[in-house]
Short mmCIF file of C-alpha atoms in Angstrom, two decimals:
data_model
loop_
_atom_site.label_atom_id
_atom_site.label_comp_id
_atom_site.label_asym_id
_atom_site.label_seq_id
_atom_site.Cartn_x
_atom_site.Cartn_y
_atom_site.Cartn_z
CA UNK B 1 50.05 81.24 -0.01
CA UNK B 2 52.69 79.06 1.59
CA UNK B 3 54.49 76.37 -0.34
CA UNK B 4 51.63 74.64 -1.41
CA UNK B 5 51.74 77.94 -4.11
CA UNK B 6 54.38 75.58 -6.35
CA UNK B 7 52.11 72.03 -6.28
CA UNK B 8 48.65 74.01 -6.83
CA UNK B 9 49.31 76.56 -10.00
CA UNK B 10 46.92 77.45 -12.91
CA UNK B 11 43.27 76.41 -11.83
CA UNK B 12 44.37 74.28 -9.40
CA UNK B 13 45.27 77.72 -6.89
CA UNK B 14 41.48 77.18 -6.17
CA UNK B 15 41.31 74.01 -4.59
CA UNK B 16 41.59 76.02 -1.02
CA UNK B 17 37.92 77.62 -1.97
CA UNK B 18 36.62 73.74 -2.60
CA UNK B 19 37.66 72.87 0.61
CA UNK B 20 36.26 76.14 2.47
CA UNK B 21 32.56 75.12 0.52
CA UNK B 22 33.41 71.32 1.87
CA UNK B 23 33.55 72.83 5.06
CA UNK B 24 30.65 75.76 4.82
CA UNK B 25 28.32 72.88 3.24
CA UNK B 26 29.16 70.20 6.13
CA UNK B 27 28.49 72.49 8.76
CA UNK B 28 25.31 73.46 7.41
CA UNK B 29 24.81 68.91 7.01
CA UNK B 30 25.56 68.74 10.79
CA UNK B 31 23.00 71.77 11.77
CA UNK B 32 20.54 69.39 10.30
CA UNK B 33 21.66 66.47 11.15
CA UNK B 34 21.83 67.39 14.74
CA UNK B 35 18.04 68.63 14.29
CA UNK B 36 17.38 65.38 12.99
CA UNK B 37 19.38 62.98 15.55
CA UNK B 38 17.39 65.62 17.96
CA UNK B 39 14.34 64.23 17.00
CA UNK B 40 14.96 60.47 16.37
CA UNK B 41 16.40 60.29 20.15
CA UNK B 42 13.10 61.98 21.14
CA UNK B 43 10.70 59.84 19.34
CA UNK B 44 10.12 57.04 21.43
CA UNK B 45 9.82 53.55 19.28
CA UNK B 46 6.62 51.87 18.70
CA UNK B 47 5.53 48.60 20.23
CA UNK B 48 5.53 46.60 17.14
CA UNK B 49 9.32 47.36 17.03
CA UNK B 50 9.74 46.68 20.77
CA UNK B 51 9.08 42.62 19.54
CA UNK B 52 11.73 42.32 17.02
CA UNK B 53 14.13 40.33 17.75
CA UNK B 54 16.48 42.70 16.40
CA UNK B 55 18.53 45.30 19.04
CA UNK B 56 17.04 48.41 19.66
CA UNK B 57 19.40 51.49 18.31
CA UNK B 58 21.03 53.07 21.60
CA UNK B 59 20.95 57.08 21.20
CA UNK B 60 25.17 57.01 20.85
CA UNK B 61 23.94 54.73 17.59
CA UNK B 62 21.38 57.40 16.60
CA UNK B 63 23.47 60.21 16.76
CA UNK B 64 26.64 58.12 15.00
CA UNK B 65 24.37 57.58 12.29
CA UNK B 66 23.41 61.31 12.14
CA UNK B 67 26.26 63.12 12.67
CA UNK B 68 29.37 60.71 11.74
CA UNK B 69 30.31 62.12 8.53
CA UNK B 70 29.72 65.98 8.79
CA UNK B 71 31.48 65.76 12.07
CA UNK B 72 34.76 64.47 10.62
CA UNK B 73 34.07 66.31 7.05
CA UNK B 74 34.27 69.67 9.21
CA UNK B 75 37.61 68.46 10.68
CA UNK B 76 38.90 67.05 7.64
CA UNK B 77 38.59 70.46 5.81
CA UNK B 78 40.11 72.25 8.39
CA UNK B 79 42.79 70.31 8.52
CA UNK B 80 43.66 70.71 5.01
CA UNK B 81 42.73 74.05 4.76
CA UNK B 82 45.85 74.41 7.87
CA UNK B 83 47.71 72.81 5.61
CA UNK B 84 47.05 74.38 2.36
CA UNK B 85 47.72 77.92 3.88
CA UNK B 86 50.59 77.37 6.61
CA UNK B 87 52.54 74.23 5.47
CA UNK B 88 52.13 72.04 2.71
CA UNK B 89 49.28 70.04 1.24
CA UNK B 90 50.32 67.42 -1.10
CA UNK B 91 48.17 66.38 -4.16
CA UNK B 92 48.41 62.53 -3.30
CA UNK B 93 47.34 63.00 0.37
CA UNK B 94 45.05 65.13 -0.94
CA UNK B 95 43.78 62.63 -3.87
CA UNK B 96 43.77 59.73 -0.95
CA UNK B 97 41.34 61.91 1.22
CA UNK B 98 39.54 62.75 -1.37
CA UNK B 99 39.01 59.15 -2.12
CA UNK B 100 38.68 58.22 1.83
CA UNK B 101 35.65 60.88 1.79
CA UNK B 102 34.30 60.09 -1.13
CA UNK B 103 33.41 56.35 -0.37
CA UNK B 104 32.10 57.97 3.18
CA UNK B 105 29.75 59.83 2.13
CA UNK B 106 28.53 57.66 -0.55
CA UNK B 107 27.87 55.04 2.00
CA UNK B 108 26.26 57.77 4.36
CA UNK B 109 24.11 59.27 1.30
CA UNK B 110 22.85 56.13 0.14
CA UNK B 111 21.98 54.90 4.39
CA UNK B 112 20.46 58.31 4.05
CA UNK B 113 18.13 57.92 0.63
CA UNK B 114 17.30 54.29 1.76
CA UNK B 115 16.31 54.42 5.10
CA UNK B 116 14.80 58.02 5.17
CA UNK B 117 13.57 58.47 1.77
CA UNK B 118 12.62 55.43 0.18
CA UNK B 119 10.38 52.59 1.44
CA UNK B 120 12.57 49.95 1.45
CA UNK B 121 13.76 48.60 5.62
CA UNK B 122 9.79 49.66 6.16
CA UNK B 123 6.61 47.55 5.71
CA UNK B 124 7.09 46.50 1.93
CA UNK B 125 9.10 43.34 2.44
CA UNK B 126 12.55 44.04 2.18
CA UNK B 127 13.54 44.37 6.19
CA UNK B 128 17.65 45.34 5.78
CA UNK B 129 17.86 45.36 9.41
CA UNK B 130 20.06 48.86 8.94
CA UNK B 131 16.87 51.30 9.51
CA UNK B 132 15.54 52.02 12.56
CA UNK B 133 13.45 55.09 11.79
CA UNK B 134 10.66 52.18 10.88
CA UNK B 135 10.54 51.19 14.49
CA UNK B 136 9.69 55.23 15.69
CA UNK B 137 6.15 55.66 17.27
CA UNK B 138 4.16 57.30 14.27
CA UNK B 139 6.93 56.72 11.90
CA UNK B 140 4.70 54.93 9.09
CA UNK B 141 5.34 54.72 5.26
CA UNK B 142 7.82 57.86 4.85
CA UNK B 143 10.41 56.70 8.07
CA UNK B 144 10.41 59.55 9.09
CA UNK B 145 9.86 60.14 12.91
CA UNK B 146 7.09 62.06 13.86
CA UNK B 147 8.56 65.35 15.33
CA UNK B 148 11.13 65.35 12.39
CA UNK B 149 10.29 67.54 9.04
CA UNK B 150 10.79 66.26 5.42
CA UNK B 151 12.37 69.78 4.58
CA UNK B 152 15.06 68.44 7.36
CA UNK B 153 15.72 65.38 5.80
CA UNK B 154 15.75 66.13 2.14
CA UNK B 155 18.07 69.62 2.90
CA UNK B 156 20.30 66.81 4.49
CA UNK B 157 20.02 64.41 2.01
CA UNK B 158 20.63 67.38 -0.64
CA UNK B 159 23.21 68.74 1.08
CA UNK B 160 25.33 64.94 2.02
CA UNK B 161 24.99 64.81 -1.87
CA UNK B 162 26.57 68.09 -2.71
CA UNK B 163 29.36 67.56 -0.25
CA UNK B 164 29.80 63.95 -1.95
CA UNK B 165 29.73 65.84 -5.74
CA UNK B 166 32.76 68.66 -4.01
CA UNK B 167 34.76 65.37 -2.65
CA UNK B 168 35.01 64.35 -6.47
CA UNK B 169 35.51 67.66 -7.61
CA UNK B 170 38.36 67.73 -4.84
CA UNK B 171 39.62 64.45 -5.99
CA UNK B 172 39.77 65.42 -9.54
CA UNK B 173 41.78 68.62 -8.80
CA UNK B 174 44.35 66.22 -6.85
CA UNK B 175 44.89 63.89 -9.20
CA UNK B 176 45.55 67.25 -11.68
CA UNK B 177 47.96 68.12 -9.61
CA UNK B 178 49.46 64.66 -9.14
CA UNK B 179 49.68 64.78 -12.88
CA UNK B 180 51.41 67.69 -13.03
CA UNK B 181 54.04 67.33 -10.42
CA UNK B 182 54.60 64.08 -12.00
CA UNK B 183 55.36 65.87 -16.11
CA UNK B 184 57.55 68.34 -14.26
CA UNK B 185 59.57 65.67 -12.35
CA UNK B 186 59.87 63.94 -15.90
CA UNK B 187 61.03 66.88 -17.51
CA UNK B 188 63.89 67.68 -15.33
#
């Protein structure tokens, strides 16, 4: 290992394998969320949603929504893993990304759960004007577009969440290591 060897000791040598399973598991969220954006811009939108008064999602909004935060997840953990190996990650840039990502994908999970698992943006009153998977053709209770699966979605779902619970892991392991490059800066 290159100089990060003297920031990340003890258990914190394996913070390079939390950001290769970042990576492996956001890869695997942007397979299926490519599957999924796949079939949303395919689904054509019903006529009840063509009389809102609300603007119809273009497909560069579709796919944003789909793919934002596995795309720059996958870059983000290359990027550190670059730095980890060849130059020098430091635990508070790591800590703020950690944080950065964290509030992401929170804010993608729970777009996610609300507009693709749960009812709510559908027919039951509470219109959020964030969900557009109630306006597909045959999209109905679930929000779900026709020619999309529900294995698709929840595996996505699961796997935003698991990339979310790694982020905290991530940030826990930098703030560690913030910790203990602070006590050995004291102790000099």
């Amino acid at each position: 290992m290159a100089a990060s060897s003297t920031l990340w000791t003890g258990r914190l040598r394996y913070t390079p394998l939390l950001n290769i399973l970042i990576f492996l598991f956001a890869v695997a969220c942007f397979g299926l969320a490519a599957s999924y954006a796949n079939a949303v811009i395919n689904t054509p939108m019903s006529e009840d949603a063509i009389r809102y008064e609300r603007p119809r999602p273009t497909n560069g909004m579709k796919i944003a929504y789909a793919l934002f935060m596995p795309f720059f997840t996958i870059l983000q953990s290359l990027f550190d893993l670059v730095l980890h190996f060849c130059f020098s990650l430091h635990p508070i840039y790591a800590l703020v990304i950690s944080v950065i990502y964290f509030t992401g994908w929170l804010t993608q999970w729970a777009m996610w759960m609300n507009c693709e698992i749960s009812a709510i943006g559908t027919d039951n009153g509470h219109d959020l004007n964030v969900c557009f998977q109630a306006d597909l053709e045959g999209a109905g209770y679930s929000t779900l577009p026709s020619k999309s699966s529900f294995e698709v979605v929840d595996a996505r779902v699961g796997l935003g969440f698991i990339v979310f619970a790694l982020y905290i892991a991530y940030g826990v392991m930098a703030a560690l290591a913030v910790a203990r490059k602070r006590k050995a800066a004291k102790g000099r």
